[in-house]
């Protein structure tokens, strides 16, 4: 059963990653930079539990804010770009973040451990090991899968409410025609940045959950392929409905 609980947890994490893409997709922005926000969230969330003594939920929330900050950093200067120009800009940012994470080293020596394996925290190309929060706190794989899916349900409910609000109509108007949206008084840039930052927040949370599930991460985990797959979840599941990311992520995580 542990194997299937792991699959369930990974599926929930991929659902969150898909919704991080969908948040900006609603306003017509196609981002292939979610791997960057996912990676930032993974490193921040793992650092907080391993080095800072945070509890899991607090670490996941802070990781979400870290992902949001990273998306704000790239979103403000690039959201004036349109179409594939914006997409390429997010690709460049994701690759830059991957290289940074690959070379990142901070932390402290372990009090015990094998020779050459005595470092807590990111250790450059060696990666970030010993993310042992679940084992140290007696959280089973099944319990962790439940935690992940509780967060998924909260996010889905959030999108369900947004889809039936004025915000969704505004975002869809921007997606259809930005010129018309501006002509009727919609602050296009503000809504596009807000949608992009929301996606960054969700990606950051999913990254933190991913790090604690795998217990080991490295910069190589956050390549462009990850962002492309997340976009595929949305496109194949259906980018014009909030159920699309859910269905796409579940289908293409479980089937392989």
Short mmCIF file of C-alpha atoms in Angstrom, two decimals:
data_model
loop_
_atom_site.label_atom_id
_atom_site.label_comp_id
_atom_site.label_asym_id
_atom_site.label_seq_id
_atom_site.Cartn_x
_atom_site.Cartn_y
_atom_site.Cartn_z
CA UNK A 1 0.00 0.00 0.00
CA UNK A 2 2.92 2.35 0.64
CA UNK A 3 3.62 2.43 -3.10
CA UNK A 4 0.07 3.48 -3.93
CA UNK A 5 0.04 6.08 -1.17
CA UNK A 6 3.22 7.51 -2.71
CA UNK A 7 1.51 7.62 -6.10
CA UNK A 8 -1.51 9.32 -4.51
CA UNK A 9 0.68 11.97 -2.87
CA UNK A 10 2.63 12.56 -6.09
CA UNK A 11 -0.63 12.85 -8.02
CA UNK A 12 -1.87 15.52 -5.61
CA UNK A 13 1.40 17.43 -5.96
CA UNK A 14 1.09 17.31 -9.76
CA UNK A 15 -2.51 18.54 -9.51
CA UNK A 16 -1.29 21.56 -7.55
CA UNK A 17 1.43 22.18 -10.12
CA UNK A 18 -1.17 22.01 -12.89
CA UNK A 19 -3.34 24.59 -11.11
CA UNK A 20 -0.31 26.86 -10.79
CA UNK A 21 -0.14 26.89 -14.59
CA UNK A 22 -3.92 27.28 -14.91
CA UNK A 23 -3.94 30.40 -12.70
CA UNK A 24 -2.05 32.43 -15.31
CA UNK A 25 -3.52 30.44 -18.22
CA UNK A 26 -6.91 31.96 -17.39
CA UNK A 27 -5.63 35.37 -18.50
CA UNK A 28 -4.01 34.04 -21.66
CA UNK A 29 -0.48 33.72 -20.28
CA UNK A 30 1.36 30.53 -21.19
CA UNK A 31 4.14 30.04 -18.63
CA UNK A 32 6.86 27.42 -18.89
CA UNK A 33 8.57 28.78 -15.82
CA UNK A 34 6.66 26.93 -13.13
CA UNK A 35 9.63 24.63 -12.50
CA UNK A 36 11.46 27.68 -11.10
CA UNK A 37 8.74 28.51 -8.56
CA UNK A 38 8.35 24.79 -7.79
CA UNK A 39 12.10 24.54 -7.13
CA UNK A 40 12.22 27.68 -4.99
CA UNK A 41 9.34 26.32 -2.90
CA UNK A 42 11.05 22.94 -2.57
CA UNK A 43 14.32 24.42 -1.30
CA UNK A 44 12.65 26.96 1.00
CA UNK A 45 10.19 24.44 2.46
CA UNK A 46 12.88 21.81 3.05
CA UNK A 47 15.26 24.37 4.57
CA UNK A 48 12.62 25.51 7.04
CA UNK A 49 11.94 22.02 8.41
CA UNK A 50 15.52 20.73 8.23
CA UNK A 51 17.39 23.83 9.39
CA UNK A 52 14.74 26.06 10.94
CA UNK A 53 12.70 23.60 12.98
CA UNK A 54 9.40 24.64 11.34
CA UNK A 55 6.38 22.38 11.26
CA UNK A 56 5.29 21.06 7.88
CA UNK A 57 2.23 23.26 7.27
CA UNK A 58 4.07 26.46 8.21
CA UNK A 59 6.97 25.48 5.93
CA UNK A 60 4.59 24.78 3.04
CA UNK A 61 2.85 28.14 3.44
CA UNK A 62 6.14 30.07 3.63
CA UNK A 63 7.36 28.13 0.57
CA UNK A 64 4.20 29.28 -1.21
CA UNK A 65 5.01 32.90 -0.41
CA UNK A 66 8.59 32.33 -1.63
CA UNK A 67 7.20 31.01 -4.93
CA UNK A 68 4.88 34.02 -5.13
CA UNK A 69 7.81 36.40 -4.53
CA UNK A 70 9.82 34.69 -7.28
CA UNK A 71 6.88 34.94 -9.69
CA UNK A 72 6.43 38.62 -8.82
CA UNK A 73 10.13 39.19 -9.52
CA UNK A 74 9.85 37.74 -13.02
CA UNK A 75 6.23 38.75 -13.65
CA UNK A 76 6.41 42.54 -13.27
CA UNK A 77 9.10 43.10 -15.96
CA UNK A 78 7.91 40.38 -18.38
CA UNK A 79 4.12 40.62 -18.36
CA UNK A 80 4.28 43.45 -20.87
CA UNK A 81 5.43 40.79 -23.30
CA UNK A 82 2.83 38.84 -25.25
CA UNK A 83 2.48 35.38 -26.73
CA UNK A 84 5.61 33.35 -27.20
CA UNK A 85 7.82 36.27 -26.14
CA UNK A 86 6.45 35.94 -22.59
CA UNK A 87 6.73 32.14 -22.73
CA UNK A 88 10.40 32.29 -23.76
CA UNK A 89 11.11 34.78 -20.97
CA UNK A 90 9.72 32.35 -18.39
CA UNK A 91 11.85 29.56 -19.89
CA UNK A 92 14.98 31.69 -19.48
CA UNK A 93 14.11 32.48 -15.85
CA UNK A 94 13.44 28.81 -15.05
CA UNK A 95 16.80 27.78 -16.48
CA UNK A 96 18.60 30.48 -14.49
CA UNK A 97 16.94 29.31 -11.27
CA UNK A 98 17.83 25.69 -12.03
CA UNK A 99 21.52 26.60 -12.35
CA UNK A 100 21.40 28.59 -9.10
CA UNK A 101 19.77 25.72 -7.19
CA UNK A 102 22.27 23.27 -8.69
CA UNK A 103 25.16 25.26 -7.19
CA UNK A 104 23.55 26.39 -3.94
CA UNK A 105 25.25 25.45 -0.67
CA UNK A 106 24.29 26.49 2.84
CA UNK A 107 23.45 24.78 6.12
CA UNK A 108 25.49 23.12 8.85
CA UNK A 109 27.36 19.88 9.57
CA UNK A 110 25.39 16.91 10.91
CA UNK A 111 26.10 15.71 14.41
CA UNK A 112 26.38 12.16 13.09
CA UNK A 113 26.47 10.31 9.81
CA UNK A 114 28.77 8.57 7.37
CA UNK A 115 31.94 10.26 6.18
CA UNK A 116 31.14 12.49 3.21
CA UNK A 117 27.48 12.57 4.21
CA UNK A 118 27.64 14.97 7.13
CA UNK A 119 25.94 18.09 5.79
CA UNK A 120 22.43 19.38 6.52
CA UNK A 121 21.10 21.65 3.80
CA UNK A 122 21.78 22.08 0.07
CA UNK A 123 25.26 20.89 -0.87
CA UNK A 124 25.77 22.15 -4.40
CA UNK A 125 25.64 19.53 -7.13
CA UNK A 126 25.40 16.81 -4.45
CA UNK A 127 21.87 17.99 -3.75
CA UNK A 128 19.74 18.55 -0.67
CA UNK A 129 19.64 15.36 1.42
CA UNK A 130 18.23 14.36 4.80
CA UNK A 131 14.79 15.96 4.40
CA UNK A 132 13.50 13.63 7.08
CA UNK A 133 10.57 15.53 8.59
CA UNK A 134 8.04 12.77 7.86
CA UNK A 135 10.15 10.00 9.43
CA UNK A 136 11.18 12.12 12.40
CA UNK A 137 7.56 12.94 13.19
CA UNK A 138 6.11 9.49 12.50
CA UNK A 139 4.02 10.61 9.51
CA UNK A 140 3.24 7.63 7.29
CA UNK A 141 2.99 7.80 3.51
CA UNK A 142 -0.79 7.38 3.76
CA UNK A 143 -1.10 10.24 6.23
CA UNK A 144 1.07 12.43 4.04
CA UNK A 145 -1.04 11.64 0.98
CA UNK A 146 -4.08 12.73 2.99
CA UNK A 147 -2.39 16.02 3.92
CA UNK A 148 -1.52 16.66 0.27
CA UNK A 149 -5.08 15.99 -0.88
CA UNK A 150 -6.58 18.21 1.82
CA UNK A 151 -4.49 21.05 0.36
CA UNK A 152 -5.60 20.04 -3.15
CA UNK A 153 -9.28 20.18 -2.11
CA UNK A 154 -8.78 23.66 -0.61
CA UNK A 155 -7.16 24.89 -3.84
CA UNK A 156 -9.88 23.32 -6.01
CA UNK A 157 -12.60 24.94 -3.87
CA UNK A 158 -10.77 28.26 -4.27
CA UNK A 159 -10.78 27.95 -8.06
CA UNK A 160 -14.40 26.79 -8.00
CA UNK A 161 -15.37 30.02 -6.24
CA UNK A 162 -13.20 32.17 -8.50
CA UNK A 163 -14.72 30.60 -11.63
CA UNK A 164 -18.14 31.84 -10.51
CA UNK A 165 -16.97 35.32 -9.66
CA UNK A 166 -16.37 38.59 -11.49
CA UNK A 167 -12.62 37.88 -11.38
CA UNK A 168 -12.94 34.91 -13.75
CA UNK A 169 -14.96 36.98 -16.23
CA UNK A 170 -12.30 39.69 -16.16
CA UNK A 171 -9.47 37.20 -16.68
CA UNK A 172 -11.30 35.55 -19.59
CA UNK A 173 -11.89 38.97 -21.15
CA UNK A 174 -8.16 39.68 -20.93
CA UNK A 175 -7.46 36.28 -22.48
CA UNK A 176 -9.79 36.99 -25.42
CA UNK A 177 -8.63 40.55 -26.19
CA UNK A 178 -6.42 42.78 -24.04
CA UNK A 179 -7.24 45.86 -26.13
CA UNK A 180 -10.95 45.48 -25.48
CA UNK A 181 -10.27 44.79 -21.80
CA UNK A 182 -8.34 48.06 -21.49
CA UNK A 183 -11.01 49.93 -23.43
CA UNK A 184 -13.68 48.98 -20.88
CA UNK A 185 -11.50 50.03 -17.97
CA UNK A 186 -9.94 46.77 -16.81
CA UNK A 187 -6.44 47.22 -15.27
CA UNK A 188 -4.94 44.45 -17.40
CA UNK A 189 -1.41 44.50 -15.98
CA UNK A 190 -2.67 44.31 -12.39
CA UNK A 191 -4.85 41.27 -13.06
CA UNK A 192 -2.16 39.49 -15.08
CA UNK A 193 0.42 39.99 -12.35
CA UNK A 194 -2.07 38.84 -9.67
CA UNK A 195 -2.89 35.67 -11.64
CA UNK A 196 0.80 34.94 -12.23
CA UNK A 197 1.67 35.46 -8.55
CA UNK A 198 -1.21 33.20 -7.51
CA UNK A 199 0.27 30.51 -9.75
CA UNK A 200 3.68 31.06 -8.18
CA UNK A 201 2.22 30.64 -4.70
CA UNK A 202 0.59 27.30 -5.59
CA UNK A 203 3.77 26.10 -7.33
CA UNK A 204 5.83 27.00 -4.26
CA UNK A 205 3.54 24.99 -1.99
CA UNK A 206 3.62 21.99 -4.30
CA UNK A 207 7.42 22.17 -4.42
CA UNK A 208 7.66 22.02 -0.63
CA UNK A 209 5.33 19.02 -0.55
CA UNK A 210 7.41 17.34 -3.26
CA UNK A 211 10.66 17.84 -1.32
CA UNK A 212 9.28 16.23 1.81
CA UNK A 213 7.84 13.31 -0.13
CA UNK A 214 11.11 12.48 -1.91
CA UNK A 215 13.43 13.41 1.02
CA UNK A 216 16.14 14.32 -1.52
CA UNK A 217 16.14 17.06 -4.16
CA UNK A 218 18.67 18.67 -6.47
CA UNK A 219 18.71 21.38 -9.11
CA UNK A 220 18.34 18.70 -11.77
CA UNK A 221 14.81 17.96 -10.56
CA UNK A 222 13.55 21.35 -11.76
CA UNK A 223 14.26 21.29 -15.47
CA UNK A 224 12.12 22.74 -18.26
CA UNK A 225 10.61 19.31 -18.89
CA UNK A 226 8.75 19.64 -15.57
CA UNK A 227 7.13 22.92 -16.66
CA UNK A 228 6.22 21.46 -20.05
CA UNK A 229 4.51 18.47 -18.45
CA UNK A 230 2.59 20.77 -16.08
CA UNK A 231 1.38 22.79 -19.08
CA UNK A 232 0.39 19.54 -20.82
CA UNK A 233 -1.78 18.60 -17.82
CA UNK A 234 -3.76 21.80 -18.33
CA UNK A 235 -3.96 21.71 -22.13
CA UNK A 236 -4.91 18.03 -22.38
CA UNK A 237 -7.29 18.16 -19.43
CA UNK A 238 -8.93 21.31 -20.80
CA UNK A 239 -7.65 24.83 -20.28
CA UNK A 240 -11.10 26.43 -20.47
CA UNK A 241 -12.50 24.69 -17.42
CA UNK A 242 -11.28 24.54 -13.84
CA UNK A 243 -11.65 20.74 -13.87
CA UNK A 244 -9.12 20.40 -16.69
CA UNK A 245 -5.94 20.63 -14.55
CA UNK A 246 -7.41 18.14 -12.05
CA UNK A 247 -8.32 15.57 -14.68
CA UNK A 248 -5.17 16.04 -16.75
CA UNK A 249 -2.79 15.74 -13.79
CA UNK A 250 -4.52 12.67 -12.36
CA UNK A 251 -4.68 10.89 -15.71
CA UNK A 252 -1.08 11.52 -16.75
CA UNK A 253 0.39 10.79 -13.32
CA UNK A 254 -1.44 7.54 -12.65
CA UNK A 255 -1.27 6.03 -16.17
CA UNK A 256 2.57 5.87 -16.42
#
